[in-house]
Short mmCIF file of C-alpha atoms and ligand atoms in Angstrom, two decimals:
data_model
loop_
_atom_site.label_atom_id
_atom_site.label_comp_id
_atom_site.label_asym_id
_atom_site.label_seq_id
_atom_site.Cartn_x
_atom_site.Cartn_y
_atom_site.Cartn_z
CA UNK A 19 237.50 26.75 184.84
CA UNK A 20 237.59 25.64 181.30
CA UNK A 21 235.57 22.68 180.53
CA UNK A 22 238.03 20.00 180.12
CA UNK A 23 239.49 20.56 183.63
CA UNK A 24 235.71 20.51 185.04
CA UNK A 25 235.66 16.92 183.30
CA UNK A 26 238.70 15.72 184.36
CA UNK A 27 237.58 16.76 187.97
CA UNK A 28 234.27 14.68 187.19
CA UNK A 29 236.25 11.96 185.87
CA UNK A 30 238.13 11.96 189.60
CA UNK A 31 235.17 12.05 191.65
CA UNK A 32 233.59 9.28 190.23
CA UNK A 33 236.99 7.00 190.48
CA UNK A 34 237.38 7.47 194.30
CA UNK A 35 235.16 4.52 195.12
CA UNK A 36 233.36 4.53 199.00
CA UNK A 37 231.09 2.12 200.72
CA UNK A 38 228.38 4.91 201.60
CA UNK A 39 228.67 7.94 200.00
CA UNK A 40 230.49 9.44 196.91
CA UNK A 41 233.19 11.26 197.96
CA UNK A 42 234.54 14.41 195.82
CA UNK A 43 238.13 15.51 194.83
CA UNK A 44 239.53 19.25 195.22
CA UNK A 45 242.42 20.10 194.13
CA UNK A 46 244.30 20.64 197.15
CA UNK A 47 243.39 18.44 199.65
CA UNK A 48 243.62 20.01 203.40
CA UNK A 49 244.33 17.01 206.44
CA UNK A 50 240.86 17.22 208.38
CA UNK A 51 241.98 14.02 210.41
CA UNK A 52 241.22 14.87 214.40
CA UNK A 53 243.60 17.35 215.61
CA UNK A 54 243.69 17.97 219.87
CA UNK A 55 242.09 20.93 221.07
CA UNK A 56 242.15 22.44 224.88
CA UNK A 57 238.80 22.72 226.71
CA UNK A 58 237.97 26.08 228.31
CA UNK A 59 238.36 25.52 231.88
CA UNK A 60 234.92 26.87 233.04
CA UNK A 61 234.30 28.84 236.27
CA UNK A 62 234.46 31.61 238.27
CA UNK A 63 237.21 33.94 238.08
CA UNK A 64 238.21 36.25 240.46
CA UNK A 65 240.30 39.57 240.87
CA UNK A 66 240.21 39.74 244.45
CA UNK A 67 242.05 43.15 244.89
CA UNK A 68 238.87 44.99 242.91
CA UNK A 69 236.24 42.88 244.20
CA UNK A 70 235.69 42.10 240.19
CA UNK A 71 234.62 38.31 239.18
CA UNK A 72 233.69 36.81 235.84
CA UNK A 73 232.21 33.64 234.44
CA UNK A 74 232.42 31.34 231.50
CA UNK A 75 229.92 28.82 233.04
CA UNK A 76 227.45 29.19 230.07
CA UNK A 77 226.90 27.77 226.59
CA UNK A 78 228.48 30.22 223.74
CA UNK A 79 230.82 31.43 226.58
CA UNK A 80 235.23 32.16 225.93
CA UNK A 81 237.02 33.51 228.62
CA UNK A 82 240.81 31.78 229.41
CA UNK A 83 242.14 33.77 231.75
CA UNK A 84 241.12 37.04 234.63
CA UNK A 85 243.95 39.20 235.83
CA UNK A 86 244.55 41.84 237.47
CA UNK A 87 246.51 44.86 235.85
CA UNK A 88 246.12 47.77 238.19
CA UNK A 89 243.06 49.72 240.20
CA UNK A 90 241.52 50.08 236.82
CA UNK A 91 242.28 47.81 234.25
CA UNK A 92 241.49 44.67 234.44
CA UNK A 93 243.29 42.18 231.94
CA UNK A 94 240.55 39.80 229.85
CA UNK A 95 243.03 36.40 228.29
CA UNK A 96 241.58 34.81 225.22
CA UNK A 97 243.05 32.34 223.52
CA UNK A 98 241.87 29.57 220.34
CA UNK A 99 240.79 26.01 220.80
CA UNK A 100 243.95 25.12 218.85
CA UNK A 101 246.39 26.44 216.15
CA UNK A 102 246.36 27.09 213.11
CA UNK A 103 243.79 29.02 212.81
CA UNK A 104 241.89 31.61 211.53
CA UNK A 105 242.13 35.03 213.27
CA UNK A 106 238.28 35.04 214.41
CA UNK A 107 238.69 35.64 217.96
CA UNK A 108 235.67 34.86 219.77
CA UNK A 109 234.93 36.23 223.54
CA UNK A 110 232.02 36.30 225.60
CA UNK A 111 231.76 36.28 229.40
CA UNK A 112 229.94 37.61 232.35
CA UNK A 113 231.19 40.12 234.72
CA UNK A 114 230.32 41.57 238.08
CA UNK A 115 231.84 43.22 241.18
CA UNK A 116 231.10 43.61 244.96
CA UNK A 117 230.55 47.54 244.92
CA UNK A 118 229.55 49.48 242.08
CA UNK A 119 233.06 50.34 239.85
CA UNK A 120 234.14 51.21 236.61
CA UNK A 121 236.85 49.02 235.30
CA UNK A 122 238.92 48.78 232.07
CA UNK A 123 238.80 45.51 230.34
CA UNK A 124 242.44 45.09 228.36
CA UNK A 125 241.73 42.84 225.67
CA UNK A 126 244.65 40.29 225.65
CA UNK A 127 244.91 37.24 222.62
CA UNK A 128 247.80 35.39 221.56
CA UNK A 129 250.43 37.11 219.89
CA UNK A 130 249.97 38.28 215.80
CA UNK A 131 246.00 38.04 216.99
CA UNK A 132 244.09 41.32 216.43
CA UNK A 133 240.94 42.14 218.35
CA UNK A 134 238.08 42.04 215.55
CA UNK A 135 235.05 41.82 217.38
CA UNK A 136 233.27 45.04 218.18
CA UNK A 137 231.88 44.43 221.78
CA UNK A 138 228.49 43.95 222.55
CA UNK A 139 225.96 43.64 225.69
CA UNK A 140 222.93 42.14 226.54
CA UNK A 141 220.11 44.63 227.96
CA UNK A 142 216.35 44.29 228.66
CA UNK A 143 215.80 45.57 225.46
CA UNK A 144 218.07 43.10 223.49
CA UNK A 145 221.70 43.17 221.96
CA UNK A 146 223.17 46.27 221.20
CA UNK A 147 226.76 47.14 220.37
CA UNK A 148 228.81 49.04 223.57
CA UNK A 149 228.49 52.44 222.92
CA UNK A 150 231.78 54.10 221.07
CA UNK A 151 232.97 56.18 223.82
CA UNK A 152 233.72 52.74 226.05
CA UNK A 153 235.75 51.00 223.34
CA UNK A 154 238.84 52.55 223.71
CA UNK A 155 241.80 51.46 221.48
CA UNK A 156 245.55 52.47 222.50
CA UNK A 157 248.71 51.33 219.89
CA UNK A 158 247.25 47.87 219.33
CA UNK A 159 245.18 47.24 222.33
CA UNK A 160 241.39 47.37 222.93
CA UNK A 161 239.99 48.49 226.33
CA UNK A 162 236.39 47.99 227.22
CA UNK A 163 235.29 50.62 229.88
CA UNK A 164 232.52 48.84 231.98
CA UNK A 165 230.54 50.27 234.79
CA UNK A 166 230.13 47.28 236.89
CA UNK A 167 227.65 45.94 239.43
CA UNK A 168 226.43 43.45 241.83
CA UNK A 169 223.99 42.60 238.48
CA UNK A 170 226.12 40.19 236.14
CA UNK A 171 226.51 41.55 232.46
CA UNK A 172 227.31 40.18 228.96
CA UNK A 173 230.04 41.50 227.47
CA UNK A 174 230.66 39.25 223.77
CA UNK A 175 232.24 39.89 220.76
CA UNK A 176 228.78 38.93 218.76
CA UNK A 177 224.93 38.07 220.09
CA UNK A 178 225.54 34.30 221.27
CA UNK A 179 222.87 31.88 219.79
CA UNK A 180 223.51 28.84 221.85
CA UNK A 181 222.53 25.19 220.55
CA UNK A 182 219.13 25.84 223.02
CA UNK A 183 218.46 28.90 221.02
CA UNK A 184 218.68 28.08 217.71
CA UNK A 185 216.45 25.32 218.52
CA UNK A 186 213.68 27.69 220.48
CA UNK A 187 214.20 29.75 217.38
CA UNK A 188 213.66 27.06 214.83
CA UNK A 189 210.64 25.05 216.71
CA UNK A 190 208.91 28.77 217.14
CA UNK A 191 209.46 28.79 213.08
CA UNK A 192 207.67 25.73 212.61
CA UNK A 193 205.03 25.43 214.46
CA UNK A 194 201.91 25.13 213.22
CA UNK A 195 203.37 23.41 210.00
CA UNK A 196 204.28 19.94 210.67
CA UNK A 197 202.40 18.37 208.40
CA UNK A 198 204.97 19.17 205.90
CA UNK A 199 208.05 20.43 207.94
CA UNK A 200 209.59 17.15 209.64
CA UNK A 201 212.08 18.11 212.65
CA UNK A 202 214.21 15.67 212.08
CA UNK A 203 218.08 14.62 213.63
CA UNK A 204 221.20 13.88 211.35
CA UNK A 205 222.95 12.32 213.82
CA UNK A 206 225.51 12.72 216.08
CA UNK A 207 228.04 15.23 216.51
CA UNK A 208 231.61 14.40 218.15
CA UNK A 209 230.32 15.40 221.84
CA UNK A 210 227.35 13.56 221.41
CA UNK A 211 225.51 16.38 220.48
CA UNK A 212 222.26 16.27 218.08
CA UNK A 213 222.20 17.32 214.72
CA UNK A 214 219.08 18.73 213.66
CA UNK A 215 217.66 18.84 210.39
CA UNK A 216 214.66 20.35 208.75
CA UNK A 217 212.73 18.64 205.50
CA UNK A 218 210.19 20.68 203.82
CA UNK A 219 207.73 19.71 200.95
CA UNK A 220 204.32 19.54 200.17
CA UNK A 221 202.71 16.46 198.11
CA UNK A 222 205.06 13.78 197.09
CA UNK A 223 208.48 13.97 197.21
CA UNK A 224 209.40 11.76 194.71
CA UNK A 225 211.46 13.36 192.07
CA UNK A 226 211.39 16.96 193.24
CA UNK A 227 214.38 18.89 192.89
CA UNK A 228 216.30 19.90 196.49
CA UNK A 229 217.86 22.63 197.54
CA UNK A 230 219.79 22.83 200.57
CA UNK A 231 220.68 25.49 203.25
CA UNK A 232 223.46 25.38 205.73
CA UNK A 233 224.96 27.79 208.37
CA UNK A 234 227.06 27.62 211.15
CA UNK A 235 229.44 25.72 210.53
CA UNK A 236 232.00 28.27 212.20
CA UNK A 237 230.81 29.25 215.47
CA UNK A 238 231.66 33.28 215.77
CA UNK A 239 230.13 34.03 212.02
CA UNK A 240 227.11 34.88 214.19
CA UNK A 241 225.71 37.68 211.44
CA UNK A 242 225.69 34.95 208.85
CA UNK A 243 223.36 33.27 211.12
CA UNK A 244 220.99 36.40 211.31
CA UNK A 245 220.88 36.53 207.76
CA UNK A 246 220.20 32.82 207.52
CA UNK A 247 217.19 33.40 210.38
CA UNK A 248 215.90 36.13 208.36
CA UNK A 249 216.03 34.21 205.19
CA UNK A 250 214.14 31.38 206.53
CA UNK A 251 211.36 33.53 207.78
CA UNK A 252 210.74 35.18 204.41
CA UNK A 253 210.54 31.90 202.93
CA UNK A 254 208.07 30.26 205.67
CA UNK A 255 205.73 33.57 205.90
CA UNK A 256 202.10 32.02 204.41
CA UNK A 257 201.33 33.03 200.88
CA UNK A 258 200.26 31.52 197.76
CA UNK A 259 203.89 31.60 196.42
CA UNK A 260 205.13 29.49 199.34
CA UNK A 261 202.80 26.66 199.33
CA UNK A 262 203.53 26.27 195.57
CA UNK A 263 207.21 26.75 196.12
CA UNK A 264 207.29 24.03 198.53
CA UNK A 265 205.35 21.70 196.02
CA UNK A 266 207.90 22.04 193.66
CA UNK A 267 211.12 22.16 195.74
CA UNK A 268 212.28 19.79 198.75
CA UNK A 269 214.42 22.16 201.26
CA UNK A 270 216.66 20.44 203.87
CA UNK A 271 217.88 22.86 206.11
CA UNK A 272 220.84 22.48 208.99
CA UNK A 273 220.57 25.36 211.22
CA UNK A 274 223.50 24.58 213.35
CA UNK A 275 225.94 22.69 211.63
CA UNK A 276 228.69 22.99 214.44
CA UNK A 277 226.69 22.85 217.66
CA UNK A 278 229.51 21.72 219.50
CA UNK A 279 231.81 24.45 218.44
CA UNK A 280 229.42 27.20 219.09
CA UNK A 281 228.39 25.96 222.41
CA UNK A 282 232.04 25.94 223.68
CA UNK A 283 232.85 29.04 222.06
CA UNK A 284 234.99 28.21 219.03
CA UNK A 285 237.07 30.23 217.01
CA UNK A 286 236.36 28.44 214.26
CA UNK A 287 236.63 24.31 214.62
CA UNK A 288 234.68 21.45 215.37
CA UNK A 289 235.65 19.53 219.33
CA UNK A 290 238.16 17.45 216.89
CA UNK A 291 239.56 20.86 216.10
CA UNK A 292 238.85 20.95 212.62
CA UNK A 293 237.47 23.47 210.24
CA UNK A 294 234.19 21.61 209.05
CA UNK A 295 234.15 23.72 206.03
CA UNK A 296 237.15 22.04 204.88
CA UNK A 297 236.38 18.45 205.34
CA UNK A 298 233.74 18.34 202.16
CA UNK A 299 236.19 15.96 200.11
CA UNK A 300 236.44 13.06 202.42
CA UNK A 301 233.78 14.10 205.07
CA UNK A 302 235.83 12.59 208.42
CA UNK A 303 234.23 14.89 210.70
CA UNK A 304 230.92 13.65 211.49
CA UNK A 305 229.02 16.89 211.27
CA UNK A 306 229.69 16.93 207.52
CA UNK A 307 229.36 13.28 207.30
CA UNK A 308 225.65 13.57 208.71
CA UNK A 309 224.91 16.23 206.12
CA UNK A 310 226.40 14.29 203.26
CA UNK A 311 224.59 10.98 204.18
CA UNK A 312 221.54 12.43 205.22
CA UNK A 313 221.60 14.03 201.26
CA UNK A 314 222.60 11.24 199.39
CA UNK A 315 219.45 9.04 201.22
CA UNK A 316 216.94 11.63 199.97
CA UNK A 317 218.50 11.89 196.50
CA UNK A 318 218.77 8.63 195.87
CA UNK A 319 215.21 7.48 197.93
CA UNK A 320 213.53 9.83 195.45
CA UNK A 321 215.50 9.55 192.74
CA UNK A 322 216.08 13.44 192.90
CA UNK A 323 218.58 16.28 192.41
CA UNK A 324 220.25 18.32 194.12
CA UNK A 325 220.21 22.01 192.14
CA UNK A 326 220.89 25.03 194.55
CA UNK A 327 222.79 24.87 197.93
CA UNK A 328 223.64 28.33 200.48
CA UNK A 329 225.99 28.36 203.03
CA UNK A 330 225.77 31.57 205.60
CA UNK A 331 228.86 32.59 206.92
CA UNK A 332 230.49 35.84 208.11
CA UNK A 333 233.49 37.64 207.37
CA UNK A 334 234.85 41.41 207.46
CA UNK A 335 232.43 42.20 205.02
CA UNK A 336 229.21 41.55 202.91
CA UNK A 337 230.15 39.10 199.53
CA UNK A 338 228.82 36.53 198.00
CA UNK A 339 231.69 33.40 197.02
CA UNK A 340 230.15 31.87 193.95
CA UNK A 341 231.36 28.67 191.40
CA UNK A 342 232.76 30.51 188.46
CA UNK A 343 231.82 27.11 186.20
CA UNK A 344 228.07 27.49 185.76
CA UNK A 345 227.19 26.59 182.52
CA UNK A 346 226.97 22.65 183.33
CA UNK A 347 225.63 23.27 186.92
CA UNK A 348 221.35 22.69 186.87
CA UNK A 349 220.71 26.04 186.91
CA UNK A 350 223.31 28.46 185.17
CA UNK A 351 221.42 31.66 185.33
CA UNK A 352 220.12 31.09 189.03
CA UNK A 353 222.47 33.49 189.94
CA UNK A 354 222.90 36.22 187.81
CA UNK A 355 219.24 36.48 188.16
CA UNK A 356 219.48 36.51 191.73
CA UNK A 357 221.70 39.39 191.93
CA UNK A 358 219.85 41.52 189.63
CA UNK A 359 216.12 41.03 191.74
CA UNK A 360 218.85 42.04 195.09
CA UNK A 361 220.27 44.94 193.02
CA UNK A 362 216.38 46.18 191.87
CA UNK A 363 214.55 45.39 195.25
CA UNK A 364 216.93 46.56 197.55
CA UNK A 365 217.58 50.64 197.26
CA UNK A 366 221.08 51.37 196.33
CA UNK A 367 222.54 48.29 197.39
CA UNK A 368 224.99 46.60 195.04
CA UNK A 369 225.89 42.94 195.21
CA UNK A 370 229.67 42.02 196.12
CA UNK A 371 230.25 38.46 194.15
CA UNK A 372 233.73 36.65 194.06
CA UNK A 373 233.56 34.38 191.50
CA UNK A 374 236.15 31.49 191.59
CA UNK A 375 235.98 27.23 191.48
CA UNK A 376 236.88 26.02 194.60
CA UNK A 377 240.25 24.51 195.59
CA UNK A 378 239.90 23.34 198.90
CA UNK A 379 237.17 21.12 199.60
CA UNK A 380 234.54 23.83 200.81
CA UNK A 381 230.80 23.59 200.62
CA UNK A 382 230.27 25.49 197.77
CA UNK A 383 232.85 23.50 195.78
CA UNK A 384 231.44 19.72 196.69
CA UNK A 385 227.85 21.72 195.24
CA UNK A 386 229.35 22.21 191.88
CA UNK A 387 231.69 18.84 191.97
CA UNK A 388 229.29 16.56 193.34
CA UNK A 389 226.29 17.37 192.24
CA UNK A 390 226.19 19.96 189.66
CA UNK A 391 224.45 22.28 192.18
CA UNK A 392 225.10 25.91 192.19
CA UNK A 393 226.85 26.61 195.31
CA UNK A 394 227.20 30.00 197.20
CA UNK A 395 228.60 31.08 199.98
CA UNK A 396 226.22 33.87 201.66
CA UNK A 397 228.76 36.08 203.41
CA UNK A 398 228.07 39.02 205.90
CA UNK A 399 229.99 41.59 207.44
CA UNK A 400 230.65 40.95 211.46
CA UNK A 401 229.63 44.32 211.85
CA UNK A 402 226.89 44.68 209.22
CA UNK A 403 224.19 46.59 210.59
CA UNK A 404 221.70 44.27 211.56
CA UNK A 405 218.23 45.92 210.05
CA UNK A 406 220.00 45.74 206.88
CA UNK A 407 221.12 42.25 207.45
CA UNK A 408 217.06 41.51 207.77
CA UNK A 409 216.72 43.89 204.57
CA UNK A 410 219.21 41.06 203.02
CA UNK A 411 217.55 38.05 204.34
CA UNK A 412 214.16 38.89 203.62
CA UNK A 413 214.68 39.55 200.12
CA UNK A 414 217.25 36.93 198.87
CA UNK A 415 214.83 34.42 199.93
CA UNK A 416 211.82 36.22 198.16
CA UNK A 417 213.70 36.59 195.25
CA UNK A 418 215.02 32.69 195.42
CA UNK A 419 211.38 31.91 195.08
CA UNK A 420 210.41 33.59 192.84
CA UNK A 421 213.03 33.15 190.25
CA UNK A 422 212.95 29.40 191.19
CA UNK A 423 208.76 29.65 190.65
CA UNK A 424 209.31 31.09 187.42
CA UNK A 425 211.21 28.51 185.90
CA UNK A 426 208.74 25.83 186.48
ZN1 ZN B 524 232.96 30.89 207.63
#
């Protein structure tokens, strides 16, 4: 963006006037007023010619509909929480039968919808993707040969990490340091729901420059989530660098941004069936407007800045969506710097950036308009192996610090 159009969209931002918090101009506004969305109806379902049942009676489940087809196939009916939307179509169930069988699960979603999701299964030893030979696909249809049991078994179109888990993941993470990692709550998402937040610094916060990291804010990009776990372990691992890093920087991280979604098994919205990551202009979803208050009280509390913010999603593949305007952000070089230490550290990997300014009011563009922050949107592929998604984690974060060490 040339520089007079990055002032005029200063110029706007600071005109639209609000009570609490600054609100930020795009320039195409999307509607993110409350749109209705349909509830999973969860129980039991039944084919009672096989003897074949399935559930959706847990948190991160998706399954609309159980039918019978013929002695084989049995027909699996998922549908969105509303429309439009994106073509993410999330499944994950559990399925059982009286007497040992193999069925046929035919994949059915509402018309134009393409099955995306490779499947995958929960076993003792973990998740693992369904072998090859059992994902069958036929013109446009996907079958999913399962040998079923009196044992129920996951069948889901990514690893579900529930509300409950992230937060067993995240306590686990912290323990031991909560003398300067506060475990702290947002507030309230539209269920009612919790929004937890994490603050970490060391020594006094007043002044110290914040960076902030956010994920989840649509429920299936599960791998962006792994990446984002990984990440946050290389940064909390004890060394010398860390301790420093955190008396430099304030981090405020919000693992689960869209617990409600991702415990009902969203597509992609919020329970007001809206995309969160569209809302960052005018904030009237709650989840964003706990993030953007809960900011704007430790900037302003500590007379601070906000420099660097990451937001882990998934798509088909591995990119990273940056701000093409950097020069006025607080850190123009951040990035280029960060892709070079990923290109040199990492063994033949090369780093996928799509550079652009944001139109629609995304995360990464309220960053840049707001506050000047660099802004990126941490991408990975649904199918991304997942040791190399640790490989990626691991070292973005190491490199983050130490690039953001150096220039202190
Ligand atoms: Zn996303």
């Amino acid at each position: 963006m040339k520089k007079h159009a990055y002032l005029t969209i200063l110029l706007i931002t600071t005109t639209i006037s609000c009570t609490s918090v600054k609100k930020v101009a795009f320039s195409k506004p999307i509607d993110t007023t409350d749109k209705p969305i349909v509830l999973q109806e969860k129980k039991q379902f039944e084919v009672s010619q096989l003897g074949v049942y399935a559930s959706n009676q847990f948190k991160g489940a998706r399954l609309n509909g159980f039918s019978y087809e013929n002695d084989t196939v049995v027909n699996v009916h998922i549908i969105a929480e509303n429309t439009p939307i994106n073509p993410s179509p999330y499944y994950a169930f559990k399925c059982w039968s009286d007497q040992e069988k193999t069925v046929y699960f035919k994949m059915n979603y509402p018309p134009k919808i393409k099955h995306r999701y490779w499947p995958k299964t929960k076993t003792n030893q973990g998740w693992e993707f369904i072998d090859s030979t059992r994902v069958i696909k036929k013109d446009s249809l996907v079958y999913i040969k399962t040998k079923l049991s009196k044992t129920p078994q996951l069948i889901a179109a990514q690893e579900i990490h529930s509300s409950d888990a992230v937060k067993e993941w995240y306590k686990q993470l912290i323990k031991g340091k909560e003398s300067w990692i506060r475990d702290l709550v947002a507030g309230k998402t539209v269920m009612g729901q919790e929004m937890p937040y994490l603050d970490m610094y060391q020594g006094d916060p007043q002044g110290k420059e914040v960076i902030l990291f956010i994920t989840r804010q649509h429920p299936p990009e599960v791998t962006g989530y792994l990446a984002f776990q990984r990440f946050m372990e290389a940064l909390l691992k004890e060394s010398a660098n860390r301790d420093t890093f955190f008396k430099n920087y304030r981090v405020v991280v919000f693992p689960i941004m869209n617990p409600d979604g991702v415990d009902q098994g969203h597509w992609r919205h919020n329970a007001n069936g809206v995309d969160l990551n569209r809302d960052w202009s005018k904030y009237r979803q709650p989840e964003v407007r706990n993030v953007v208050k809960t900011l704007s009280k430790i900037l302003k509390k500590n007379d601070a800045k906000l420099i660097l913010g990451i937001d882990f999603h998934s798509t088909w593949y591995d990119v990273f969506y940056t701000n093409e305007s950097r020069a006025d952000t607080h850190y123009p070089q951040f990035i280029d710097q960060w892709f070079s230490a990923l290109e040199s550290e990492i063994d033949g990997y090369k780093v996928n950036e799509k550079a652009s300014n944001s139109t629609t009011p995304v995360s990464k563009g309220w960053l840049l308009y707001g506050h000047r922050a660099v802004g990126i949107t941490y991408e990975i592929g649904d199918e991304t192996p997942r040791d190399h998604i640790q490989i990626i984690g691991e070292t973005s974060a190491k490199a983050l610090m130490h690039i953001l060490l150096q220039s202190k």
